[in-house]
C-alpha cells in the first residue's frame, strides 16, 4: 500500500476456516445446470466474522477490526439456483432479518462465494468481434446505502476480476451514510488490500444521485461506469483459458470492452449492458435468452418500463451483436464519456434519495444530441427486487419530487400527459393550477374599471400567480379573499367577495373531471376555438375536463 494510506492491514485471520465442498452436480462439459445437489443441503455452519489487525495512522495505533465472513467457496457456482431452508431458529432469524432489511435473500447471498464463477451468457458471435486496440479506461462508481456485505463484495470482485487492469482506472465506492458499522472502518480496512479501490463516506444521507455526483468528482478515468452495489459482471469461466497468459486469448470482449469500444466511437454515445436478473431469493443468474433483450421505455406517469425493440430498430440493425438504440435506461448500469457527462450537465443535484434520475438522464441525453444504446455483447447481472428498501422512511416521496423536476424540465408541451395520467389531484384546501388538455389554464383577468369583479379567463398555462386557486373544503374556488361565482343572467364568471351560503359560488368536481356549478348545474368549458371560457350543459367532452395541479408542492 502507498505511504499515505490511513489504514494498513497487518494480517487477516479468517476465523471460519470451514469451506463448502465443491459442487459436483455442475455438469461442466455440457455447460448445463442440473438440479439442486445433495451438497446444497449438506452445507456447513453459518458464516462467522473474521478478525484482523489494522494500523490506523490517524490514531497511531493498532486496532482489532472484525468484518463479516467472506465466503470464497460455496453454493450457486455458475449462477445456479440456491434454495436453503433455515435449519434452526437462529438461522430463521438470520434469514428473516436479511429479507426485512434488503428485500433480497441475504441468507443465501452470505453462503455463495463472493468470487463465484459465472456461465457465459453472451451470443457466441460476441467472442470473435473485433474492436479497437486502444480503448479508453474507466472509473467504476458504485454508490450504496446499507448494502449487504456479500452482495457488495461480489460486485467489487466481479469488476476487479473481470476487467482488464489497463482499462480499470479505479473503483470508487461511495458509502451514502450507511447505518451498518461494518460498512465503515471494516470496509475501509478490507478494501485497503486493493490498490484500485477507493472508499469514501458521505457525512450525511445524500441519496443515490448526489452520491454518484460525489463519486464522479473523485474519479479520474476517461470514461465513467456506474453499477448498483448488488451486481455481477458476466464472463465465461474456463480454467485453461483463465490460467494461461498467452496472447492467443481471443476472448477479449468481456463485459467492459464492448461498452468502451462504443463510447470510443462517439463521445456522445451512452451505453448500457444487457442487464440480466440475479434472482432476489435464489441468487440464480437468469437471462431472457441469448438473442432477445428488452430496451428501456417509460409510461406517461414517468415509470421506467421495459419494451421490445421497435420495428424500425429491428430493420436498422443487421446483426444481433449491434448496438440497439434505447429510448431510456434503467439507470443503474451504464458507461459514459466523462467529458460528455459534464457537457450535458451531469445529474440534477436537486434530486433526492432514489428515482427519476434514470429517465431524466435519458431525456437529457437524447435532447442534447446524444444517443443511448444497449450493447448486446456486454452483460451484467443485477439483483432486481420487488420492494424498494430506500423510500420507506421518507415523507413526501422523493421519487415523486424527482419526477416532477424532470417533467417540468424536459416535457414542455407534453407535461400535461404526466399530470393527467397520474391523476395528480390535490386534496381540498391546496393551492392549485387548473389546466386542460390543451395546456390552457384558468386565470384571473384583472378588471381595473369595475373592481372587485375580476373576470375569469382562459390562458396558456404559466407560473403566473393569477393562475393559482385555492380549493376550500366548502366547495369554493378562491383567489385570496375572492371566490369564483357564476352569474347566469349575465353569463359571467367573476371573482367576487366570498359570501357564506351562496350557491352560485359552489363548485364540485365530477367523476369525469368536470367542474360543475351547483346553482346552475352547468359545467366550465373551453370554447372550440380555445379562446373563451364558457358555461355549458355538462357533457362528456374534452373541453369540459380539467386537471388540478398541486402547484406549490411542485
Ligand atoms: C433502478 C436502478 C438504480 C436507480 C433507480 C432509480 C438499475 C439496475 N437500477 O433501481 O440504479 O437508477 O432505478 O433511481 O437500473 N442508494 C444510495 N443511497 C440512497 C438510495 C440508494 O446510495 O439513498 C444506492 C443503492 O444502495 C443502490 C443504488 O443506489 O446501490 C440503486 O438503488 P436500488 O438498487 O434500490 O435501485 P433499483 O435497482 O431498484
Ligand atoms: Mn439495484
Coordinates of C-alpha atoms and ligand atoms in Angstrom, one line a residue:
X1 CA 0.0 0.0 0.0
X2 CA 1.0 3.6 -0.5
X3 CA 2.7 5.5 2.2
X4 CA -0.1 8.0 2.8
X5 CA -2.8 5.4 3.3
X6 CA -4.6 5.8 6.6
X7 CA -5.1 2.1 7.2
X8 CA -2.5 -0.6 6.9
X9 CA -3.8 -4.1 7.1
X10 CA -1.5 -6.2 9.1
X11 CA -2.9 -9.6 8.9
X12 CA -6.0 -11.3 8.0
X13 CA -7.2 -14.2 10.0
X14 CA -10.3 -15.9 8.8
X15 CA -11.8 -17.4 11.9
X16 CA -14.1 -19.6 9.9
X17 CA -11.8 -22.0 8.1
X18 CA -14.6 -24.4 7.2
X19 CA -15.2 -24.4 3.5
X20 CA -18.0 -25.7 1.4
X21 CA -17.2 -28.6 -0.7
X22 CA -17.1 -28.4 -4.4
X23 CA -20.5 -28.7 -6.0
X24 CA -20.1 -31.9 -8.0
X25 CA -23.5 -31.6 -9.6
X26 CA -22.5 -29.0 -12.1
X27 CA -22.0 -30.6 -15.4
X28 CA -19.1 -28.6 -16.7
X29 CA -18.6 -30.3 -20.1
X30 CA -22.1 -29.6 -21.3
X31 CA -22.3 -26.2 -19.6
X32 CA -25.7 -27.1 -18.3
X33 CA -27.4 -26.5 -15.0
X34 CA -28.6 -29.5 -13.2
X35 CA -30.9 -29.6 -10.2
X36 CA -30.0 -29.0 -6.5
X37 CA -27.4 -31.3 -5.3
X38 CA -27.2 -33.3 -2.1
X39 CA -24.3 -31.0 -1.3
X40 CA -26.6 -27.9 -1.2
X41 CA -28.4 -29.5 1.7
X42 CA -25.3 -30.6 3.5
X43 CA -24.0 -27.1 3.8
X44 CA -21.8 -26.2 6.7
X45 CA -22.3 -23.8 9.6
X46 CA -23.4 -20.3 9.2
X47 CA -20.9 -17.6 8.2
X48 CA -19.0 -16.0 11.0
X49 CA -17.0 -12.8 11.3
X50 CA -13.3 -12.6 10.7
X51 CA -10.8 -10.8 12.8
X52 CA -8.0 -8.5 11.5
X53 CA -5.5 -6.1 13.0
X54 CA -5.1 -2.8 11.2
X55 CA -2.8 0.1 11.9
X56 CA -4.8 3.3 12.0
X57 CA -2.4 6.1 11.0
X58 CA -4.6 8.9 12.2
X59 CA -4.9 7.4 15.7
X60 CA -1.4 5.9 15.5
X61 CA -2.3 2.6 16.9
X62 CA -3.3 -0.9 16.0
X63 CA -7.0 -1.7 16.0
X64 CA -8.7 -5.0 16.1
X65 CA -11.4 -5.0 13.5
X66 CA -13.9 -7.6 12.6
X67 CA -15.6 -7.8 9.3
X68 CA -18.3 -10.2 8.2
X69 CA -17.4 -13.5 6.8
X70 CA -16.0 -13.5 3.3
X71 CA -17.3 -16.7 1.6
X72 CA -14.8 -17.8 -1.1
X73 CA -16.3 -21.1 -1.9
X74 CA -19.8 -22.2 -1.7
X75 CA -23.1 -22.7 -3.4
X76 CA -24.5 -21.0 -6.5
X77 CA -21.5 -21.5 -8.7
X78 CA -22.1 -20.6 -12.4
X79 CA -25.2 -18.8 -11.4
X80 CA -27.0 -21.9 -10.2
X81 CA -30.2 -21.7 -8.1
X82 CA -29.7 -21.9 -4.3
X83 CA -32.5 -22.9 -2.1
X84 CA -31.8 -23.1 1.6
X85 CA -34.3 -23.6 4.4
X86 CA -33.2 -22.4 7.8
X87 CA -32.4 -25.4 10.0
X88 CA -32.9 -23.8 13.3
X89 CA -34.3 -20.8 15.0
X90 CA -31.0 -18.8 14.8
X91 CA -30.9 -19.4 11.0
X92 CA -34.5 -18.5 10.7
X93 CA -33.9 -15.2 12.5
X94 CA -30.9 -14.5 10.3
X95 CA -32.9 -15.2 7.1
X96 CA -35.9 -13.1 8.2
X97 CA -33.7 -10.2 9.2
X98 CA -31.9 -10.2 5.9
X99 CA -35.2 -10.2 4.0
X100 CA -36.6 -7.4 6.1
X101 CA -33.6 -5.2 5.6
X102 CA -32.7 -5.8 2.0
X103 CA -35.8 -7.3 0.4
X104 CA -33.5 -9.9 -1.1
X105 CA -32.3 -13.2 0.4
X106 CA -29.1 -12.2 2.3
X107 CA -29.1 -15.6 4.0
X108 CA -28.5 -17.2 0.6
X109 CA -26.1 -14.5 -0.6
X110 CA -23.9 -15.0 2.5
X111 CA -23.4 -18.6 1.6
X112 CA -22.4 -18.0 -2.0
X113 CA -18.8 -17.3 -2.9
X114 CA -18.1 -13.6 -3.5
X115 CA -15.9 -14.7 -6.4
X116 CA -18.3 -17.3 -7.8
X117 CA -17.8 -18.3 -11.4
X118 CA -20.4 -17.5 -13.9
X119 CA -21.7 -19.1 -17.1
X120 CA -21.0 -17.1 -20.2
X121 CA -24.4 -15.9 -21.4
X122 CA -23.3 -14.0 -24.5
X123 CA -24.1 -14.8 -28.0
X124 CA -21.3 -17.0 -29.5
X125 CA -20.5 -14.3 -32.1
X126 CA -19.7 -11.8 -29.4
X127 CA -16.4 -13.7 -28.7
X128 CA -14.9 -13.0 -32.0
X129 CA -16.0 -9.5 -32.6
X130 CA -13.1 -7.2 -33.5
X131 CA -12.6 -3.9 -31.6
X132 CA -10.1 -1.1 -31.5
X133 CA -6.8 -1.7 -29.7
X134 CA -6.6 1.5 -27.6
X135 CA -9.7 1.5 -25.5
X136 CA -10.2 4.4 -23.1
X137 CA -10.0 3.5 -19.4
X138 CA -12.9 3.7 -17.0
X139 CA -13.7 4.6 -13.4
X140 CA -16.3 2.3 -11.9
X141 CA -18.5 4.3 -9.5
X142 CA -20.6 2.2 -7.1
X143 CA -22.8 4.1 -4.5
X144 CA -24.6 2.3 -1.7
X145 CA -26.7 2.8 1.3
X146 CA -26.9 -0.1 3.8
X147 CA -25.9 -2.7 1.2
X148 CA -25.3 -6.3 2.4
X149 CA -21.7 -7.2 2.8
X150 CA -21.6 -10.2 0.4
X151 CA -23.5 -8.5 -2.4
X152 CA -21.3 -5.5 -2.2
X153 CA -18.1 -7.6 -2.2
X154 CA -19.4 -9.8 -5.0
X155 CA -19.9 -6.6 -7.1
X156 CA -16.4 -5.3 -6.4
X157 CA -14.7 -8.7 -7.0
X158 CA -16.6 -9.2 -10.3
X159 CA -15.2 -5.8 -11.5
X160 CA -11.7 -6.5 -10.2
X161 CA -11.5 -10.0 -11.7
X162 CA -13.3 -9.4 -15.0
X163 CA -11.9 -6.1 -16.1
X164 CA -8.5 -5.9 -17.8
X165 CA -6.3 -3.9 -15.4
X166 CA -5.3 -1.4 -18.1
X167 CA -8.9 -0.5 -18.6
X168 CA -9.8 -0.2 -15.0
X169 CA -8.6 3.2 -13.6
X170 CA -10.2 2.7 -10.3
X171 CA -13.3 1.6 -8.4
X172 CA -14.9 4.3 -6.3
X173 CA -17.2 3.1 -3.5
X174 CA -19.4 5.9 -2.2
X175 CA -21.0 4.9 1.1
X176 CA -24.1 7.0 1.3
X177 CA -24.2 7.4 5.1
X178 CA -25.0 3.7 5.9
X179 CA -26.0 2.7 9.3
X180 CA -24.1 -0.5 9.4
X181 CA -20.8 -0.4 11.3
X182 CA -19.2 -2.9 9.0
X183 CA -19.5 -0.5 6.1
X184 CA -17.3 2.0 7.9
X185 CA -13.8 1.1 9.2
X186 CA -14.0 -2.6 8.4
X187 CA -14.9 -1.9 4.8
X188 CA -12.0 0.6 4.6
X189 CA -9.7 -1.9 6.0
X190 CA -10.9 -4.7 3.8
X191 CA -10.7 -2.6 0.6
X192 CA -7.2 -1.3 1.5
X193 CA -5.8 -4.6 0.1
X194 CA -6.9 -3.5 -3.4
X195 CA -4.9 -0.7 -4.8
X196 CA -7.6 0.4 -7.2
X197 CA -10.4 0.5 -4.8
X198 CA -11.2 3.8 -3.1
X199 CA -13.8 4.2 -0.4
X200 CA -15.5 7.4 0.6
X201 CA -18.2 8.1 3.1
X202 CA -20.7 10.9 2.9
X203 CA -21.2 12.9 6.0
X204 CA -25.0 13.0 5.6
X205 CA -27.5 11.0 3.6
X206 CA -27.3 12.3 0.1
X207 CA -29.4 9.8 -1.9
X208 CA -28.0 7.9 -4.9
X209 CA -28.0 10.9 -7.3
X210 CA -25.8 13.2 -5.2
X211 CA -23.7 10.2 -4.0
X212 CA -22.9 9.5 -7.7
X213 CA -22.0 13.1 -8.2
X214 CA -19.5 12.8 -5.4
X215 CA -18.1 9.7 -7.0
X216 CA -17.8 11.5 -10.3
X217 CA -16.0 14.3 -8.6
X218 CA -13.4 12.0 -7.2
X219 CA -12.9 9.9 -10.3
X220 CA -10.1 10.3 -12.9
X221 CA -10.9 7.9 -15.7
X222 CA -11.6 8.9 -19.2
X223 CA -15.0 7.3 -19.0
X224 CA -17.3 6.6 -16.1
X225 CA -19.1 3.3 -15.5
X226 CA -21.9 3.1 -12.9
X227 CA -23.0 -0.1 -11.2
X228 CA -25.5 -0.8 -8.4
X229 CA -24.0 -2.3 -5.3
X230 CA -25.5 -5.8 -6.0
X231 CA -24.3 -6.6 -9.5
X232 CA -22.1 -9.3 -11.1
X233 CA -20.3 -8.6 -14.3
X234 CA -20.7 -11.6 -16.5
X235 CA -18.0 -13.6 -18.2
X236 CA -17.1 -17.2 -19.1
X237 CA -15.1 -19.1 -16.6
X238 CA -12.8 -21.5 -18.4
X239 CA -9.9 -22.8 -16.4
X240 CA -7.4 -23.4 -19.1
X241 CA -8.0 -20.0 -20.7
X242 CA -8.0 -18.3 -17.3
X243 CA -4.7 -19.7 -16.3
X244 CA -2.7 -19.3 -19.4
X245 CA -1.3 -15.9 -20.2
X246 CA -0.7 -16.5 -23.8
X247 CA -1.7 -13.9 -26.3
X248 CA -3.9 -16.4 -28.1
X249 CA -6.7 -15.5 -25.7
X250 CA -9.0 -14.2 -28.4
X251 CA -11.9 -13.7 -26.0
X252 CA -11.1 -10.1 -25.0
X253 CA -14.6 -8.9 -25.3
X254 CA -15.7 -9.3 -21.7
X255 CA -18.3 -7.1 -20.1
X256 CA -16.4 -3.7 -20.3
X257 CA -14.7 -3.9 -23.7
X258 CA -17.8 -3.7 -25.9
X259 CA -19.0 -0.7 -23.8
X260 CA -15.8 1.2 -24.0
X261 CA -15.4 0.4 -27.7
X262 CA -18.7 2.1 -28.5
X263 CA -18.1 5.1 -26.3
X264 CA -14.8 5.5 -28.1
X265 CA -16.6 5.6 -31.4
X266 CA -18.6 8.6 -30.4
X267 CA -18.2 10.6 -27.2
X268 CA -22.0 11.3 -27.1
X269 CA -22.9 7.6 -27.1
X270 CA -24.0 6.5 -23.7
X271 CA -24.2 2.7 -23.4
X272 CA -25.6 0.1 -21.1
X273 CA -25.0 -3.7 -21.0
X274 CA -27.9 -6.1 -21.1
X275 CA -29.0 -6.3 -17.5
X276 CA -29.5 -10.0 -16.5
X277 CA -31.5 -10.9 -13.4
X278 CA -30.0 -12.3 -10.3
X279 CA -32.9 -13.8 -8.5
X280 CA -33.7 -12.0 -5.2
X281 CA -34.5 -15.3 -3.5
X282 CA -32.1 -17.9 -5.0
X283 CA -29.4 -15.7 -6.5
X284 CA -29.7 -17.7 -9.7
X285 CA -28.4 -15.8 -12.7
X286 CA -31.2 -15.6 -15.3
X287 CA -31.1 -14.3 -18.8
X288 CA -34.1 -13.7 -21.1
X289 CA -32.4 -15.7 -23.8
X290 CA -29.3 -15.2 -25.9
X291 CA -30.6 -13.0 -28.7
X292 CA -33.6 -11.4 -27.0
X293 CA -33.3 -8.4 -24.8
X294 CA -35.5 -5.5 -23.9
X295 CA -34.9 -1.8 -24.4
X296 CA -35.9 0.9 -22.0
X297 CA -39.2 2.8 -22.2
X298 CA -41.5 4.8 -19.9
X299 CA -45.1 5.4 -19.1
X300 CA -46.7 8.8 -19.1
X301 CA -46.8 8.6 -15.3
X302 CA -43.0 8.5 -15.7
X303 CA -42.4 5.0 -14.6
X304 CA -39.5 3.2 -16.2
X305 CA -40.6 0.3 -18.3
X306 CA -39.0 -2.4 -20.4
X307 CA -40.2 -2.7 -24.0
X308 CA -39.5 -4.8 -27.1
X309 CA -37.3 -3.4 -29.8
X310 CA -39.2 -1.2 -32.2
X311 CA -39.8 -2.4 -35.8
X312 CA -37.6 0.5 -37.1
X313 CA -34.7 -0.6 -34.9
X314 CA -35.1 -4.2 -35.9
X315 CA -34.8 -3.1 -39.5
X316 CA -31.9 -0.8 -38.9
X317 CA -29.8 -3.4 -37.2
X318 CA -28.3 -6.0 -39.4
X319 CA -26.8 -8.4 -36.8
X320 CA -27.7 -9.5 -33.3
X321 CA -24.5 -8.1 -31.9
X322 CA -25.0 -4.5 -33.0
X323 CA -25.9 -1.8 -30.5
X324 CA -29.6 -1.1 -30.2
X325 CA -31.0 2.3 -29.6
X326 CA -33.0 2.6 -26.4
X327 CA -35.4 5.4 -25.6
X328 CA -34.5 5.3 -21.9
X329 CA -32.2 3.4 -19.5
X330 CA -33.0 1.6 -16.2
X331 CA -30.5 3.9 -14.6
X332 CA -28.1 1.8 -12.6
X333 CA -25.7 0.4 -15.1
X334 CA -24.1 2.4 -17.8
X335 CA -20.9 3.8 -19.3
X336 CA -20.5 7.4 -20.4
X337 CA -17.6 9.6 -21.6
X338 CA -16.6 11.8 -18.7
X339 CA -16.4 15.0 -20.8
X340 CA -19.8 14.3 -22.4
X341 CA -21.4 13.8 -19.0
X342 CA -20.0 17.2 -17.9
X343 CA -21.0 18.7 -21.3
X344 CA -24.7 17.8 -20.8
X345 CA -24.6 19.0 -17.2
X346 CA -24.3 15.8 -15.1
X347 CA -27.2 14.8 -12.9
X348 CA -29.7 17.2 -11.3
X349 CA -28.3 17.7 -7.8
X350 CA -31.7 18.7 -6.5
X351 CA -32.9 15.1 -6.8
X352 CA -33.2 13.2 -3.6
X353 CA -32.7 9.6 -2.4
X354 CA -34.0 7.4 -5.3
X355 CA -35.9 7.5 -8.5
X356 CA -36.5 9.7 -11.6
X357 CA -32.8 10.4 -12.4
X358 CA -32.8 7.5 -14.9
X359 CA -35.5 9.0 -17.1
X360 CA -34.1 12.5 -16.5
X361 CA -30.7 11.4 -17.8
X362 CA -32.3 9.5 -20.7
X363 CA -34.2 12.6 -21.9
X364 CA -31.2 14.8 -21.3
X365 CA -29.0 12.6 -23.5
X366 CA -31.5 12.4 -26.4
X367 CA -32.4 16.0 -26.2
X368 CA -28.8 17.2 -26.0
X369 CA -27.8 15.4 -29.2
X370 CA -26.5 12.1 -27.7
X371 CA -27.6 8.5 -28.2
X372 CA -28.5 5.9 -25.7
X373 CA -27.7 2.3 -26.7
X374 CA -27.8 -1.2 -25.3
X375 CA -24.7 -3.2 -26.2
X376 CA -25.8 -6.9 -26.6
X377 CA -22.3 -8.3 -26.1
X378 CA -21.9 -6.8 -22.7
X379 CA -23.9 -8.5 -19.9
X380 CA -24.1 -7.6 -16.2
X381 CA -26.3 -9.3 -13.6
X382 CA -28.3 -7.2 -11.1
X383 CA -30.4 -8.3 -8.1
X384 CA -33.9 -6.9 -9.0
X385 CA -36.2 -6.8 -6.1
X386 CA -39.9 -6.3 -5.8
X387 CA -39.8 -3.8 -2.9
X388 CA -37.5 -0.8 -2.7
X389 CA -35.9 -0.5 0.8
X390 CA -34.8 3.1 0.3
X391 CA -38.1 5.0 0.2
X392 CA -39.7 3.7 3.3
X393 CA -38.7 6.5 5.7
X394 CA -39.3 9.5 3.6
X395 CA -42.3 11.7 3.9
X396 CA -43.4 13.3 0.6
X397 CA -42.0 10.8 -1.8
X398 CA -38.5 11.8 -3.2
X399 CA -39.4 9.7 -6.3
X400 CA -42.4 11.9 -7.0
X401 CA -40.5 15.1 -6.3
X402 CA -37.6 14.0 -8.6
X403 CA -40.2 13.1 -11.3
X404 CA -41.8 16.5 -11.1
X405 CA -38.4 18.1 -11.6
X406 CA -37.9 16.0 -14.7
X407 CA -41.4 16.7 -16.0
X408 CA -41.1 20.4 -15.5
X409 CA -37.6 20.4 -17.0
X410 CA -37.9 18.3 -20.1
X411 CA -41.5 17.6 -21.1
X412 CA -42.6 21.0 -22.2
X413 CA -45.9 20.7 -24.1
X414 CA -46.3 17.1 -23.1
X415 CA -46.2 17.6 -19.4
X416 CA -50.0 17.7 -19.1
X417 CA -49.9 14.0 -20.0
X418 CA -48.0 13.3 -16.8
X419 CA -50.4 15.2 -14.7
X420 CA -53.3 13.7 -16.4
X421 CA -52.1 10.1 -16.1
X422 CA -51.1 10.3 -12.5
X423 CA -54.5 11.7 -11.6
X424 CA -52.5 14.2 -9.6
X425 CA -55.4 15.8 -7.8
X426 CA -54.7 17.7 -4.7
X427 CA -56.9 17.3 -1.6
X428 CA -59.1 20.2 -0.8
X429 CA -57.5 23.3 0.6
X430 CA -54.5 23.2 -1.6
X431 CA -53.2 25.8 -3.9
X432 CA -53.8 24.5 -7.5
X433 CA -53.5 25.5 -11.0
X434 CA -56.4 24.3 -13.2
X435 CA -55.3 23.1 -16.5
X436 CA -57.0 21.4 -19.5
X437 CA -55.9 19.0 -22.3
X438 CA -54.7 21.9 -24.5
X439 CA -52.4 23.2 -21.7
X440 CA -54.7 26.2 -21.1
X441 CA -55.3 27.3 -17.5
X442 CA -58.0 29.2 -15.7
X443 CA -56.7 32.7 -14.9
X444 CA -57.9 35.9 -13.3
X445 CA -58.3 38.8 -15.7
X446 CA -57.9 41.9 -13.6
X447 CA -60.7 44.3 -14.2
X448 CA -59.5 47.8 -13.2
X449 CA -62.6 49.6 -14.2
X450 CA -65.0 47.5 -12.2
X451 CA -63.4 46.2 -9.1
X452 CA -63.8 43.9 -7.4
X453 CA -65.4 42.0 -10.2
X454 CA -62.4 40.4 -11.8
X455 CA -63.2 38.1 -14.7
X456 CA -62.1 34.5 -15.1
X457 CA -60.4 33.8 -18.4
X458 CA -58.6 31.0 -20.1
X459 CA -54.9 31.4 -20.9
X460 CA -51.8 29.4 -21.8
X461 CA -50.5 27.9 -18.5
X462 CA -47.6 29.7 -17.0
X463 CA -46.3 30.2 -13.5
X464 CA -48.3 33.4 -13.0
X465 CA -49.9 33.8 -9.6
X466 CA -53.2 34.8 -11.2
X467 CA -53.5 31.1 -12.3
X468 CA -53.3 29.8 -8.7
X469 CA -56.5 28.9 -7.0
X470 CA -57.3 27.8 -3.5
X471 CA -59.8 25.0 -3.1
X472 CA -61.6 25.1 0.1
X473 CA -63.5 22.4 1.9
X474 CA -66.8 24.2 1.4
X475 CA -66.5 23.9 -2.4
X476 CA -65.1 27.3 -3.1
X477 CA -62.6 28.2 -5.7
X478 CA -60.8 31.1 -4.1
X479 CA -58.1 33.6 -5.0
X480 CA -57.2 35.4 -1.8
X481 CA -60.5 36.8 -0.5
X482 CA -62.3 36.3 -3.7
X483 CA -64.5 33.4 -4.8
X484 CA -65.5 32.3 -8.3
X485 CA -69.1 33.0 -9.0
X486 CA -71.3 32.2 -12.0
X487 CA -73.9 34.9 -12.7
X488 CA -76.3 33.1 -15.2
X489 CA -78.3 36.1 -16.4
X490 CA -75.1 37.9 -17.3
X491 CA -73.4 34.7 -18.4
X492 CA -70.4 35.9 -16.5
X493 CA -67.7 34.2 -14.5
X494 CA -66.4 36.6 -11.9
X495 CA -64.1 36.5 -8.9
X496 CA -66.0 38.4 -6.2
X497 CA -66.1 38.7 -2.5
X498 CA -66.9 35.3 -0.9
X499 CA -70.3 35.0 0.7
X500 CA -71.4 32.3 3.0
X501 CA -74.1 30.0 1.7
X502 CA -74.1 31.5 -1.8
X503 CA -74.8 28.6 -4.1
X504 CA -73.6 30.4 -7.1
X505 CA -70.1 30.2 -5.6
X506 CA -70.3 26.4 -5.1
X507 CA -68.3 24.2 -7.4
X508 CA -68.0 20.4 -7.4
X509 CA -65.6 18.1 -9.3
X510 CA -67.4 15.4 -11.2
X511 CA -66.2 11.8 -11.7
X512 CA -65.1 12.7 -15.2
X513 CA -63.2 15.7 -14.1
X514 CA -65.7 18.4 -14.9
X515 CA -66.1 21.5 -12.7
X516 CA -69.8 21.8 -12.1
X517 CA -71.5 24.9 -10.7
X518 CA -74.1 23.8 -8.1
X519 CA -76.7 26.6 -8.6
X520 CA -76.9 26.4 -12.4
X521 CA -75.9 22.8 -12.9
X522 CA -73.7 23.9 -15.7
X523 CA -70.0 23.0 -16.3
X524 CA -66.9 25.1 -17.0
X525 CA -65.9 24.7 -20.6
X526 CA -63.4 26.0 -23.1
X527 CA -64.9 27.2 -26.4
X528 CA -64.0 25.3 -29.5
X529 CA -61.5 28.0 -30.7
X530 CA -59.8 27.7 -27.3
X531 CA -60.1 31.4 -26.6
X532 CA -63.1 31.7 -24.3
X533 CA -64.3 30.3 -21.1
X534 CA -68.0 29.4 -21.1
X535 CA -70.6 27.7 -19.0
X536 CA -72.3 24.8 -20.9
X537 CA -74.6 22.0 -20.3
X538 CA -72.5 19.3 -18.7
X539 CA -71.3 16.8 -21.3
X540 CA -68.5 14.2 -21.6
X541 CA -66.3 16.3 -23.9
X542 CA -62.6 17.2 -23.6
X543 CA -63.5 20.9 -23.5
X544 CA -65.0 20.3 -20.1
X545 CA -62.2 18.3 -18.5
X546 CA -59.8 19.9 -16.1
X547 CA -56.7 18.8 -14.3
X548 CA -55.9 20.1 -10.9
X549 CA -52.2 20.6 -10.3
X550 CA -50.9 21.0 -6.8
X551 CA -48.8 23.9 -7.9
X552 CA -46.9 24.9 -4.8
X553 CA -45.8 21.5 -3.8
X554 CA -44.1 21.1 -7.2
Ligands
LIG1 C1 -33.1 1.3 -10.6 C2 -31.6 1.4 -10.9 C3 -30.9 2.3 -9.9 C4 -31.5 3.7 -10.0 C5 -33.0 3.6 -9.7 C6 -33.8 4.9 -9.8 C7 -30.9 -0.5 -12.2 C8 -30.4 -1.9 -12.2 N1 -31.0 0.1 -11.0 O1 -33.5 0.9 -9.3 O2 -29.5 2.4 -10.2 O3 -31.3 4.3 -11.2 O4 -33.6 2.7 -10.6 O5 -33.3 5.8 -9.0 O6 -31.0 0.1 -13.3 N2 -28.6 4.1 -2.9 C9 -27.8 5.1 -2.3 N3 -28.5 6.0 -1.5 C10 -29.8 6.0 -1.4 C11 -30.6 5.1 -2.1 C12 -29.9 4.1 -2.9 O7 -26.6 5.0 -2.3 O8 -30.3 6.9 -0.7 C13 -27.9 3.1 -3.8 C14 -28.3 1.7 -3.5 O9 -27.6 1.1 -2.4 C15 -28.0 1.0 -4.9 C16 -28.3 2.1 -5.8 O10 -28.3 3.3 -5.1 O11 -26.7 0.6 -5.0 C17 -29.6 1.9 -6.5 O12 -30.7 1.7 -5.6 P1 -31.6 0.4 -5.8 O13 -30.8 -0.8 -6.0 O14 -32.5 0.3 -4.7 O15 -32.4 0.8 -7.1 P2 -33.1 -0.2 -8.2 O16 -32.2 -1.2 -8.7 O17 -34.4 -0.6 -7.6
LIG2 MN1 -30.4 -2.1 -7.7

